[in-house]
XYZ file of C-alpha atoms in Angstrom:
754
model
C -27.473 -83.013 140.664
C -30.491 -83.582 143.270
C -29.320 -84.506 146.800
C -32.714 -86.000 147.836
C -32.604 -89.588 146.702
C -29.558 -90.312 148.401
C -30.823 -88.893 151.624
C -34.538 -90.443 151.717
C -33.513 -93.796 152.345
C -31.583 -92.903 155.603
C -34.319 -90.278 156.296
C -37.261 -93.116 155.770
C -35.550 -95.630 158.329
C -34.824 -92.851 160.538
C -38.144 -91.597 160.455
C -39.668 -95.687 160.809
C -37.740 -95.637 163.911
C -38.619 -92.666 165.462
C -42.096 -93.491 164.639
C -42.040 -96.985 166.184
C -40.785 -95.452 169.638
C -43.138 -92.353 169.681
C -45.897 -94.865 169.107
C -44.739 -97.011 171.950
C -44.200 -93.958 174.236
C -47.339 -92.326 173.260
C -49.092 -96.014 174.070
C -47.658 -96.051 177.689
C -48.849 -92.430 178.234
C -52.300 -92.865 176.822
C -52.803 -96.063 179.107
C -51.153 -93.981 182.146
C -54.158 -91.422 181.352
C -56.766 -94.016 181.318
C -55.954 -95.068 184.595
C -55.589 -91.920 186.259
C -58.946 -90.875 185.017
C -60.337 -93.816 186.342
C -58.662 -93.289 189.675
C -60.051 -89.581 190.069
C -63.591 -90.808 188.977
C -63.529 -93.235 191.720
C -61.698 -90.763 194.323
C -64.465 -88.093 193.230
C -61.611 -85.560 192.474
C -62.319 -85.658 188.493
C -64.952 -82.924 189.440
C -63.565 -79.136 189.687
C -64.395 -77.381 192.902
C -64.645 -74.051 191.246
C -62.191 -72.931 188.538
C -61.220 -75.662 185.980
C -59.623 -75.523 182.375
C -62.183 -76.262 179.752
C -60.554 -77.769 176.426
C -61.826 -77.298 172.846
C -60.820 -79.998 171.014
C -61.161 -78.485 167.957
C -58.527 -76.374 168.645
C -55.957 -78.377 170.606
C -52.793 -79.663 168.805
C -51.893 -82.240 171.902
C -48.503 -80.321 171.965
C -48.630 -80.982 176.240
C -47.658 -77.293 176.638
C -50.564 -77.150 179.001
C -49.656 -80.294 181.076
C -46.069 -79.180 181.401
C -47.038 -75.567 182.332
C -49.396 -76.803 185.282
C -48.048 -76.283 188.459
C -50.458 -78.867 190.124
C -49.516 -81.995 189.039
C -52.082 -84.451 187.402
C -54.807 -81.743 186.673
C -54.460 -82.076 182.833
C -53.139 -85.203 180.912
C -52.977 -86.275 177.084
C -55.672 -88.926 175.976
C -55.526 -90.188 172.488
C -53.108 -87.053 171.656
C -54.989 -84.394 173.200
C -55.296 -82.540 176.313
C -57.924 -83.782 178.889
C -59.041 -82.805 182.600
C -57.839 -85.855 184.563
C -58.134 -84.208 188.518
C -59.763 -81.332 187.973
C -60.370 -80.961 191.936
C -56.695 -80.326 192.124
C -57.141 -76.979 189.961
C -56.667 -73.710 192.000
C -57.028 -71.449 188.911
C -53.507 -70.513 188.175
C -54.309 -70.409 184.580
C -50.873 -71.605 183.252
C -52.384 -74.027 180.980
C -54.286 -71.216 179.385
C -51.552 -68.820 178.635
C -49.218 -72.204 177.629
C -51.535 -73.131 174.768
C -50.264 -71.925 171.411
C -53.894 -72.294 169.667
C -55.914 -70.899 172.695
C -57.617 -74.181 173.159
C -58.181 -73.863 176.545
C -60.167 -71.197 178.798
C -60.033 -70.948 182.659
C -64.027 -71.212 183.413
C -65.871 -71.737 186.508
C -68.003 -74.377 187.414
C -71.768 -75.205 187.536
C -72.860 -72.569 189.879
C -76.542 -72.994 189.819
C -77.080 -75.271 192.831
C -74.565 -73.296 195.100
C -75.709 -71.745 197.634
C -72.374 -70.670 199.408
C -71.315 -67.904 196.764
C -72.557 -64.697 196.891
C -74.714 -63.102 193.743
C -72.431 -60.748 192.689
C -71.928 -58.651 189.502
C -68.835 -58.183 186.990
C -67.790 -55.467 189.469
C -67.710 -57.643 192.619
C -70.476 -55.705 193.464
C -73.130 -57.371 195.567
C -76.312 -57.575 193.751
C -78.384 -56.782 196.258
C -76.536 -54.192 198.398
C -75.156 -51.397 196.310
C -71.808 -50.228 197.308
C -71.034 -53.414 198.976
C -67.950 -55.142 197.267
C -66.398 -58.688 198.252
C -63.092 -60.024 197.229
C -60.756 -62.879 197.552
C -61.385 -66.265 198.861
C -64.993 -65.300 199.767
C -65.955 -65.579 196.051
C -64.374 -68.602 195.342
C -61.248 -67.570 193.891
C -57.959 -69.083 196.023
C -55.473 -67.651 194.159
C -53.218 -64.828 195.993
C -53.019 -63.275 192.874
C -56.760 -63.419 192.086
C -57.625 -61.732 195.535
C -54.694 -59.112 194.220
C -56.523 -58.262 191.499
C -60.142 -58.205 193.373
C -58.785 -55.680 195.740
C -57.076 -53.289 193.410
C -60.000 -53.430 191.156
C -62.616 -52.521 193.649
C -60.415 -49.941 195.101
C -60.507 -48.120 191.435
C -63.808 -49.027 191.054
C -64.808 -46.514 194.427
C -62.160 -44.003 193.210
C -64.097 -43.723 189.852
C -67.107 -43.488 191.607
C -65.812 -40.923 194.346
C -64.182 -38.605 191.363
C -67.372 -38.893 188.962
C -69.566 -37.756 191.871
C -67.349 -35.343 192.839
C -68.496 -35.874 196.476
C -67.238 -33.315 198.675
C -65.297 -34.953 201.528
C -66.679 -34.519 205.077
C -64.160 -34.276 207.999
C -61.313 -36.197 208.457
C -62.869 -39.533 209.960
C -66.521 -38.691 209.471
C -67.340 -40.783 206.638
C -64.515 -42.945 204.787
C -64.663 -43.294 200.876
C -64.090 -47.062 201.678
C -64.041 -49.205 204.554
C -62.048 -52.669 204.155
C -62.897 -55.532 206.229
C -59.588 -58.075 205.815
C -56.236 -57.467 205.797
C -55.060 -60.592 203.527
C -53.948 -60.324 199.537
C -57.267 -58.910 198.975
C -57.191 -56.008 201.643
C -54.099 -55.308 201.687
C -53.964 -54.804 198.073
C -57.296 -52.746 198.156
C -55.347 -50.326 200.675
C -52.364 -49.940 198.603
C -54.824 -49.037 195.589
C -56.908 -46.564 197.350
C -53.776 -45.035 198.857
C -52.726 -44.495 195.390
C -55.995 -42.826 194.377
C -56.454 -40.433 197.366
C -58.972 -42.132 199.654
C -59.970 -41.793 202.753
C -60.298 -45.437 203.869
C -59.442 -47.701 206.656
C -58.878 -51.609 207.076
C -60.031 -53.581 210.173
C -58.597 -57.036 210.362
C -59.843 -59.617 213.376
C -56.517 -61.489 213.441
C -53.658 -59.708 215.265
C -51.347 -60.202 212.138
C -51.548 -59.041 208.647
C -51.917 -61.532 205.932
C -55.377 -63.298 206.334
C -55.732 -67.061 205.588
C -52.104 -66.946 204.663
C -50.538 -65.964 208.266
C -52.494 -68.753 209.363
C -50.216 -71.150 207.212
C -48.007 -73.667 209.106
C -44.519 -72.226 209.165
C -42.020 -72.176 206.082
C -45.253 -73.151 203.733
C -44.563 -72.565 200.199
C -47.179 -70.625 198.908
C -47.396 -70.597 194.810
C -48.277 -67.518 192.905
C -47.678 -65.580 189.798
C -46.203 -62.530 188.832
C -48.652 -59.827 189.840
C -48.773 -56.035 190.311
C -49.247 -54.129 193.661
C -50.018 -50.600 193.449
C -47.385 -48.351 195.181
C -44.917 -51.536 194.866
C -44.668 -52.139 191.570
C -44.368 -56.036 189.760
C -43.872 -59.181 191.739
C -42.139 -61.604 189.431
C -41.112 -63.801 192.180
C -43.150 -67.356 191.458
C -42.661 -69.194 194.897
C -42.927 -67.243 198.119
C -43.120 -68.900 201.935
C -45.566 -67.657 204.319
C -43.180 -65.886 206.151
C -42.058 -63.994 202.974
C -45.421 -62.516 201.603
C -46.577 -61.558 205.339
C -43.358 -59.760 205.840
C -43.745 -58.149 202.668
C -47.382 -57.039 203.357
C -46.017 -55.861 206.915
C -43.440 -53.685 205.037
C -45.585 -52.353 202.782
C -47.892 -51.258 205.370
C -45.811 -49.437 207.120
C -44.015 -47.821 204.394
C -46.891 -46.339 203.380
C -48.699 -45.714 206.661
C -51.891 -48.033 205.737
C -54.502 -47.413 208.529
C -54.822 -50.959 209.201
C -56.341 -51.557 212.809
C -55.603 -55.082 213.972
C -57.661 -57.388 216.479
C -60.837 -55.600 215.315
C -63.541 -57.898 215.269
C -66.718 -56.838 212.847
C -70.086 -57.128 214.610
C -72.672 -55.968 212.125
C -73.087 -54.291 208.950
C -75.941 -52.190 207.853
C -76.412 -50.254 204.884
C -78.359 -46.640 205.418
C -81.382 -45.245 203.488
C -78.480 -42.497 202.211
C -76.378 -45.393 200.946
C -73.839 -45.267 203.490
C -72.712 -47.760 205.689
C -72.230 -48.105 209.553
C -69.938 -50.584 210.569
C -69.859 -52.032 213.992
C -66.943 -53.670 215.978
C -66.453 -55.699 218.929
C -66.019 -53.006 220.995
C -68.993 -51.059 220.411
C -67.271 -48.588 217.973
C -68.921 -47.424 214.655
C -67.336 -46.563 211.305
C -69.453 -44.652 208.310
C -68.344 -45.241 204.669
C -69.262 -44.697 201.488
C -68.680 -48.022 200.352
C -67.532 -51.434 202.213
C -65.109 -54.202 200.767
C -65.492 -57.489 202.580
C -62.384 -59.478 202.281
C -62.624 -61.997 204.706
C -61.468 -65.012 203.708
C -63.891 -68.020 203.822
C -62.105 -69.922 206.884
C -63.925 -67.672 209.163
C -64.145 -69.406 212.835
C -62.982 -72.736 212.561
C -65.314 -75.666 212.327
C -65.350 -77.786 215.541
C -66.048 -81.184 216.274
C -68.895 -80.661 218.976
C -67.750 -83.266 220.991
C -66.779 -83.682 225.142
C -63.524 -82.614 225.726
C -62.797 -80.574 222.825
C -62.266 -77.230 225.271
C -59.093 -78.685 226.444
C -56.153 -77.041 225.627
C -53.952 -79.647 223.679
C -57.098 -79.032 220.999
C -55.838 -76.596 218.291
C -57.361 -75.404 215.207
C -54.352 -74.737 213.253
C -50.653 -75.923 213.382
C -47.705 -73.352 213.205
C -44.970 -74.904 214.106
C -44.684 -78.727 213.820
C -41.270 -78.802 215.799
C -42.514 -78.090 218.821
C -44.467 -81.434 219.300
C -41.861 -83.677 218.540
C -41.687 -87.028 220.550
C -45.663 -86.642 221.232
C -48.516 -88.731 220.390
C -50.861 -86.620 218.062
C -54.392 -87.027 216.277
C -54.708 -84.889 213.316
C -58.697 -84.612 212.334
C -59.590 -83.808 208.525
C -59.006 -85.018 205.177
C -58.020 -82.272 202.861
C -54.402 -80.913 202.107
C -54.204 -78.800 205.322
C -54.804 -81.786 207.803
C -52.470 -83.737 205.483
C -49.875 -81.046 205.190
C -50.330 -80.854 209.368
C -49.961 -84.537 209.645
C -46.504 -84.963 207.479
C -44.975 -81.885 209.184
C -45.607 -83.864 212.344
C -44.106 -86.946 210.832
C -40.807 -85.485 210.051
C -40.246 -84.830 213.768
C -38.506 -87.522 215.574
C -40.245 -89.679 217.761
C -43.891 -88.169 216.605
C -46.957 -90.804 216.665
C -49.237 -89.377 214.172
C -52.562 -90.798 213.379
C -54.650 -89.145 210.762
C -58.431 -89.520 211.152
C -61.008 -88.760 207.885
C -64.440 -89.642 207.910
C -64.691 -90.644 204.394
C -63.443 -94.190 202.830
C -60.085 -92.714 200.979
C -58.463 -89.161 200.780
C -59.465 -87.296 197.393
C -58.968 -83.995 196.172
C -55.682 -83.743 197.165
C -52.885 -81.741 195.294
C -50.655 -84.002 193.794
C -47.850 -83.452 195.962
C -49.563 -84.297 199.142
C -51.123 -87.030 197.753
C -48.156 -88.707 196.818
C -46.509 -87.829 200.141
C -49.030 -88.805 202.407
C -49.357 -92.544 200.397
C -45.391 -92.702 201.004
C -45.612 -91.930 204.626
C -48.742 -94.501 205.146
C -47.032 -97.504 203.572
C -43.322 -96.335 205.124
C -45.415 -96.334 209.048
C -44.923 -92.936 209.501
C -48.683 -92.135 209.871
C -51.525 -94.142 210.580
C -54.664 -93.374 209.063
C -58.597 -94.141 210.346
C -61.022 -93.625 207.057
C -64.627 -93.836 208.002
C -63.642 -92.905 211.657
C -65.146 -89.946 213.772
C -63.750 -88.287 216.914
C -66.601 -89.194 219.792
C -64.591 -88.024 223.039
C -60.877 -86.110 223.716
C -59.433 -87.030 227.067
C -56.750 -85.662 228.706
C -54.126 -88.646 227.928
C -56.636 -90.075 225.257
C -59.354 -89.957 222.245
C -62.297 -91.923 221.387
C -62.849 -92.805 217.975
C -65.599 -94.665 216.058
C -64.381 -96.306 213.220
C -66.970 -98.011 210.412
C -65.885 -100.946 208.827
C -67.255 -103.998 207.181
C -68.506 -105.822 210.158
C -70.109 -102.553 211.724
C -68.867 -99.806 213.868
C -66.396 -100.178 216.770
C -64.591 -97.595 219.328
C -61.004 -97.237 219.073
C -59.185 -95.375 221.858
C -55.663 -93.834 221.067
C -53.227 -92.568 223.560
C -52.675 -89.101 223.024
C -51.064 -85.717 223.860
C -52.364 -83.216 221.369
C -55.343 -82.993 218.944
C -55.233 -80.727 215.503
C -58.729 -80.211 214.423
C -58.301 -79.198 210.606
C -61.948 -79.941 209.234
C -62.213 -76.255 207.497
C -64.091 -73.209 209.100
C -67.427 -71.622 209.221
C -67.453 -68.709 206.750
C -68.631 -65.418 207.537
C -72.013 -65.645 205.768
C -74.286 -65.117 208.358
C -72.551 -61.816 208.914
C -73.087 -61.346 205.268
C -76.854 -62.372 205.235
C -77.563 -60.092 207.952
C -76.127 -57.270 205.808
C -78.569 -58.072 202.994
C -76.012 -59.967 201.099
C -77.697 -63.023 198.471
C -76.515 -66.096 197.839
C -80.066 -67.170 195.525
C -77.793 -68.528 192.352
C -80.843 -67.193 190.706
C -79.474 -63.967 191.251
C -75.889 -64.616 190.242
C -74.824 -63.417 186.829
C -73.824 -66.336 184.433
C -69.770 -66.889 185.157
C -67.923 -65.743 181.794
C -64.338 -67.647 181.059
C -61.915 -66.171 183.398
C -59.018 -66.200 181.032
C -60.260 -67.023 177.092
C -58.321 -66.634 173.835
C -59.036 -67.235 170.256
C -56.510 -69.461 168.323
C -55.151 -66.193 166.857
C -54.526 -67.802 163.166
C -56.457 -65.396 161.509
C -54.086 -62.682 161.317
C -51.236 -65.128 160.292
C -53.274 -66.338 157.720
C -54.378 -62.991 156.621
C -50.664 -62.268 156.534
C -50.152 -65.338 153.992
C -53.109 -64.246 152.095
C -51.530 -60.638 151.295
C -48.279 -62.287 150.509
C -49.972 -64.905 147.971
C -52.088 -62.108 146.354
C -48.645 -60.317 146.224
C -47.115 -63.165 144.350
C -49.931 -64.228 141.818
C -50.117 -59.931 140.858
C -46.040 -60.410 140.260
C -47.064 -63.189 137.924
C -49.461 -61.476 135.838
C -47.167 -58.394 135.797
C -44.275 -60.024 134.585
C -45.899 -62.964 132.561
C -43.713 -62.009 130.006
C -40.714 -63.086 131.909
C -42.179 -66.385 134.137
C -43.794 -68.002 131.127
C -40.283 -68.133 129.156
C -38.307 -71.201 129.025
C -34.908 -71.100 131.354
C -32.462 -70.384 128.284
C -34.693 -67.706 127.057
C -34.846 -65.803 130.334
C -31.374 -65.083 129.895
C -32.469 -62.585 127.225
C -34.980 -60.941 128.794
C -34.442 -57.350 130.624
C -36.234 -58.614 133.481
C -33.327 -61.523 134.266
C -31.026 -59.387 136.141
C -33.891 -58.285 138.521
C -36.189 -61.515 138.904
C -33.359 -64.152 138.531
C -32.764 -66.335 141.757
C -29.350 -64.681 141.715
C -30.944 -61.316 140.412
C -31.979 -58.305 142.799
C -35.732 -59.737 143.424
C -34.682 -63.416 143.655
C -31.619 -62.895 145.811
C -33.272 -60.694 148.373
C -36.440 -63.205 148.361
C -33.991 -65.862 149.287
C -32.144 -64.084 152.257
C -35.291 -62.999 153.340
C -37.029 -66.354 153.471
C -33.836 -67.440 155.469
C -34.572 -65.020 158.113
C -37.624 -66.710 158.137
C -36.505 -69.820 158.607
C -34.567 -68.703 161.943
C -37.906 -67.028 163.165
C -39.678 -70.163 162.364
C -37.461 -72.260 164.095
C -37.704 -69.702 167.207
C -40.878 -71.318 168.047
C -39.201 -74.252 169.331
C -37.067 -72.577 171.622
C -39.640 -70.499 172.481
C -41.886 -73.831 173.475
C -38.709 -75.469 175.595
C -37.963 -74.871 178.903
C -34.598 -72.844 177.953
C -37.028 -70.232 175.796
C -38.779 -68.644 178.749
C -36.549 -65.192 178.352
C -38.173 -64.714 174.848
C -40.802 -62.047 174.722
C -44.470 -62.385 173.972
C -47.026 -65.685 174.725
C -46.589 -69.307 173.195
C -49.482 -68.338 171.179
C -47.864 -65.458 169.680
C -45.105 -67.584 168.464
C -47.510 -70.430 167.282
C -48.861 -67.679 165.359
C -45.534 -66.569 164.140
C -44.418 -69.980 163.251
C -47.316 -70.118 161.034
C -46.727 -66.804 158.929
C -43.553 -67.252 158.494
C -43.928 -71.099 157.495
C -46.041 -70.065 154.756
C -44.242 -66.942 153.662
C -41.358 -68.696 153.399
C -42.558 -71.269 151.150
C -43.873 -68.152 149.272
C -40.691 -66.665 148.950
C -38.696 -69.464 148.324
C -40.973 -70.135 145.246
C -40.237 -66.368 143.962
C -36.231 -67.155 144.898
C -35.994 -70.000 142.306
C -38.339 -67.609 139.742
C -41.155 -70.128 139.611
C -38.802 -72.666 137.895
C -37.229 -75.291 140.192
C -33.866 -76.831 138.877
C -32.079 -80.104 140.217
C -30.293 -78.534 143.135
C -30.158 -78.634 147.103
C -32.140 -75.648 147.066
C -34.885 -77.273 144.706
C -34.908 -80.361 147.214
C -35.263 -77.679 150.208
C -38.025 -76.271 148.366
C -39.681 -79.777 148.094
C -38.723 -80.236 152.038
C -40.350 -76.918 152.855
C -43.633 -77.443 150.896
C -44.443 -81.225 152.679
C -43.250 -79.781 155.845
C -45.864 -76.504 155.346
C -48.448 -79.456 154.018
C -47.834 -81.803 157.292
C -48.310 -78.695 159.412
C -51.772 -78.031 157.998
C -52.901 -81.743 158.498
C -51.686 -81.516 162.097
C -53.166 -78.190 162.914
C -56.675 -79.295 161.460
C -56.992 -82.888 160.187
C -55.044 -84.383 162.502
C -57.380 -83.145 165.719
C -60.532 -84.189 164.085
C -60.075 -88.094 164.755
C -58.550 -87.859 168.552
C -61.872 -85.665 169.010
C -63.698 -88.516 167.721
C -61.787 -90.873 169.949
C -62.179 -88.576 173.191
C -65.783 -88.233 172.724
C -65.827 -92.030 172.735
C -63.883 -92.664 175.721
C -66.046 -90.162 177.488
C -69.196 -91.960 176.100
C -67.337 -95.561 177.866
C -67.174 -93.377 181.070
C -70.893 -92.750 181.454
C -71.654 -96.366 180.381
C -69.192 -97.534 182.847
C -70.592 -94.884 185.836
C -74.413 -96.549 184.754
C -73.098 -99.884 185.076
C -71.163 -99.185 188.542
C -74.488 -97.374 189.737
C -76.662 -100.710 188.954
C -73.681 -103.162 190.303
C -73.340 -101.222 193.731
C -77.323 -100.906 193.935
C -77.527 -104.994 193.545
C -74.420 -105.671 195.853
C -76.399 -103.349 198.432
C -78.687 -105.703 198.253
C -77.996 -109.103 198.472
C -74.121 -109.070 197.630
C -74.307 -110.309 194.121
C -72.110 -110.996 191.056
C -72.560 -107.590 189.689
C -69.129 -106.219 191.290
C -67.161 -108.368 189.475
C -68.952 -108.141 186.368
C -68.409 -104.230 186.523
C -64.954 -104.833 187.037
C -64.878 -106.836 183.932
C -66.638 -104.837 181.697
C -64.710 -101.744 182.933
C -61.833 -103.588 181.476
C -63.069 -103.338 178.007
C -61.330 -99.929 177.992
C -57.889 -101.029 178.717
C -58.337 -104.120 176.254
C -59.202 -103.615 172.868
C -56.990 -100.694 171.869
C -54.019 -101.628 173.800
C -52.396 -104.823 172.347
C -48.892 -104.970 171.645
C -48.547 -105.057 167.818
C -50.725 -104.145 164.600
C -51.108 -108.055 163.822
C -52.761 -108.783 167.307
C -54.908 -105.927 167.274
C -56.137 -106.603 163.795
C -56.939 -110.288 165.143
C -58.436 -108.559 168.276
C -60.468 -106.804 166.340
C -61.815 -109.455 164.028
C -62.208 -112.306 166.868
C -63.465 -109.365 169.943
C -67.396 -109.748 168.532
C -67.390 -114.013 168.859
C -65.472 -114.059 172.122
C -67.635 -111.144 173.473
C -70.885 -112.664 173.144
C -69.717 -115.971 174.507
C -68.731 -114.033 177.641
C -72.116 -111.936 177.777
C -73.678 -114.879 177.620
C -71.871 -116.218 180.691
C -72.240 -112.872 182.672
C -76.271 -113.353 182.202
C -76.250 -116.754 183.564
C -74.284 -115.750 186.587
C -76.251 -112.964 187.185
C -79.764 -114.499 187.119
C -78.202 -117.510 189.230
C -77.532 -115.050 191.880
C -80.533 -113.489 192.113
C -80.652 -110.888 189.699
C -84.187 -110.037 187.962
C -83.874 -110.938 184.220
C -84.883 -107.528 183.733
C -82.026 -106.104 185.433
C -79.733 -108.752 183.768
C -80.707 -107.516 180.413
C -79.923 -103.823 181.476
C -76.663 -104.649 182.544
C -75.433 -106.667 179.629
C -77.165 -103.911 177.001
C -74.799 -101.706 179.112
C -71.799 -104.098 178.962
C -72.362 -104.417 174.444
C -72.508 -100.731 174.620
C -69.297 -100.664 176.351
C -67.734 -103.116 173.943
C -68.769 -101.188 170.978
C -67.134 -97.764 172.113
C -64.293 -99.814 173.158
C -63.917 -101.394 169.573
C -64.589 -97.773 168.090
C -61.626 -96.484 170.065
C -59.327 -99.052 168.777
C -60.352 -98.558 165.170
C -59.848 -94.689 166.007
C -56.408 -95.234 167.458
C -55.307 -96.952 164.332
C -56.471 -94.267 162.093
C -54.920 -91.757 164.829
C -51.442 -93.565 164.499
C -51.475 -93.303 160.965
C -52.128 -89.797 161.152
C -49.729 -89.149 164.029
C -46.799 -89.676 161.066
C -47.224 -85.780 160.051
C -45.653 -84.858 163.206
C -42.801 -86.716 162.308
C -42.830 -85.862 158.563
C -42.884 -82.378 160.126
C -40.139 -82.558 162.045
C -37.901 -84.543 160.142
C -38.407 -83.151 156.741
C -38.162 -79.690 158.708
C -34.475 -80.604 159.809
C -33.860 -82.191 156.167
C -35.082 -78.457 154.665
C -32.529 -76.931 157.307
C -30.009 -79.062 155.956
C -30.266 -78.662 152.305
C -30.690 -75.095 152.576
C -27.161 -74.920 153.767
C -25.768 -77.037 151.592
C -27.353 -74.980 148.889
C -26.036 -71.767 150.607
C -22.481 -73.342 151.111
C -22.625 -74.033 147.301
C -23.722 -70.805 146.075
C -20.902 -69.316 148.202
C -18.392 -71.815 146.851
C -18.759 -71.214 143.438
C -19.293 -67.198 143.962
C -22.604 -67.487 141.884
C -23.747 -64.611 143.506
C -22.887 -60.627 142.723
C -24.482 -58.999 146.181
C -24.008 -55.666 144.432
C -27.074 -56.663 142.431
C -29.326 -56.200 145.993
C -28.982 -52.399 145.123
C -29.209 -53.054 141.412
C -32.642 -51.538 139.878
C -34.598 -52.724 136.412
C -32.407 -51.537 133.708
C -28.997 -51.552 134.870
C -29.209 -47.939 136.748
C -28.557 -47.584 140.656
């Protein structure tokens, strides 16, 4: 007797409860994402600096793997069941989101570089398009990750080795003309030296600082450096994910000593010139000149520290980097800057006993901070451990005080602070003049079109191809043995093929056992997705493809196991549950993504309208302080009103009455705007934008209801999968307890022979 009718009511109750709880959690998360996106736009942190994830909404299934994988909090979030970029400026290019996406919906790309004149024009091999033989790597190219810098250095050294060996250049006397000269001993430079040593090149490295490490060596003491597994030539794979500054620098120093790398510290490069014969002359500060066939510039982007240009900046109390906060305990400190370096320095100083810390920033708010720094500095300000002066600039530095000008709503005012130490952390002057004098072009028109740093297809073609082959074989079997499968259940027992094709026969039982193995492989995807499955090999995308392939194949195998004639048993119920699970999976993979994609499109359209409203309102506020700003806030609230009512009934009533109520509000807004001095034409423009915003908000509400209905596929998929497993276990237990299976049939052949 079928077990499904008895289990179905309990399953439906559990499904209804789980769906309700899930929808409530989804609404809370969605509202949080909308607020974060609004916050990012207001701070200017929604736009990426350079690297950023690009999401293909046609592929995204909203699993949230990318959000969990990103080590920089707040870069990604879920909006209407799909991934979206929230704080794009926090992205530093880890690429873990792309690795964690099971459907290949994320590619790590570069931003719009058409107007960027601070990045060199390079070809795909990191060679300057205007100076053959001159390569650039690391931060100077716009990439901030240690792993990327290491990959750059290795790539350049191996390309130089390929050119040297291909050209079969006869080596001159030792030291006469190097194969490769590396400028900068940071991550890119050290990696290039190791690869050059491995390739047997004649090379040297110049570093203007007194210690290896480049930008990393200038970090504050014990600062954590996030990286990823990377390969270092002559050393092997570094699998540690988190390093302190001291650990990385110590490792590089050990490698330089072990392999006797020719690194010259304290050697500042003053000039770089390419001769007509294609070789380079590199002049150092001590009027020493080195010749090389190829040059790798890896000096970082900081270069020399950027200065304030104010009286008193020459005093010894003024520093341009913080190495040890403990030495400033009990002192009055001013930190100038608003980036991560300045905020991290202020936080470290505020932890010291008796230290008074003031942070001066020329803009109105902190933005483009890493999530952990943003949270920590706001907590420190709220606790009174850090005082922040926004819209402020230093005017003079004295031995015992500093003078600042602070711009407020009532104009500029001068503030004098008692002071012992000043830290100026406003970035550095990149070594662009040196590169430009060497002929390196920064013309965006010469820059090759950026290709994705990490891309991937959905990978489903392989899974579908395997399933198609399985379906074809199954149809072939049906056609070949239609003399058996066309018979009734009782007539089959007299067929010569019954011992082979019956559920307990050789093929039938083998198909059932193989389907069970498929179940195990299929469920392993869930383990791989969890935090406990990191030890499993291969990427999550591979396991997703395996999940799809094994799900489809197991359905075919179970159909073969029951000889295409289901009976009223627990095994039959498992078959129907499996069919629904596969169908729900197909809905989730393809159909479910459609409505959220439309909804996210409406959300982006609404954000564009809100930006236009803000611009128009801001223009009128600057002119005569109108009511436009208040109207802007009310219009923006439309995005958070229509879709977020507490229950279905209130949402339906809201949709029916919103148009009538909105017309009254628009009429009132227009009267207030005109009464406040806004021209009739501008008031009409503002009301037109308000109507567009309302229409988009209502569309989003409709989409949200449809998405809520379609979201049930996830619970059908999960809970019926669990039911299928339970029914399969019950079926196997029943078969084993009745002894209905003769295991020797697995070795039997048609006709009764073995």
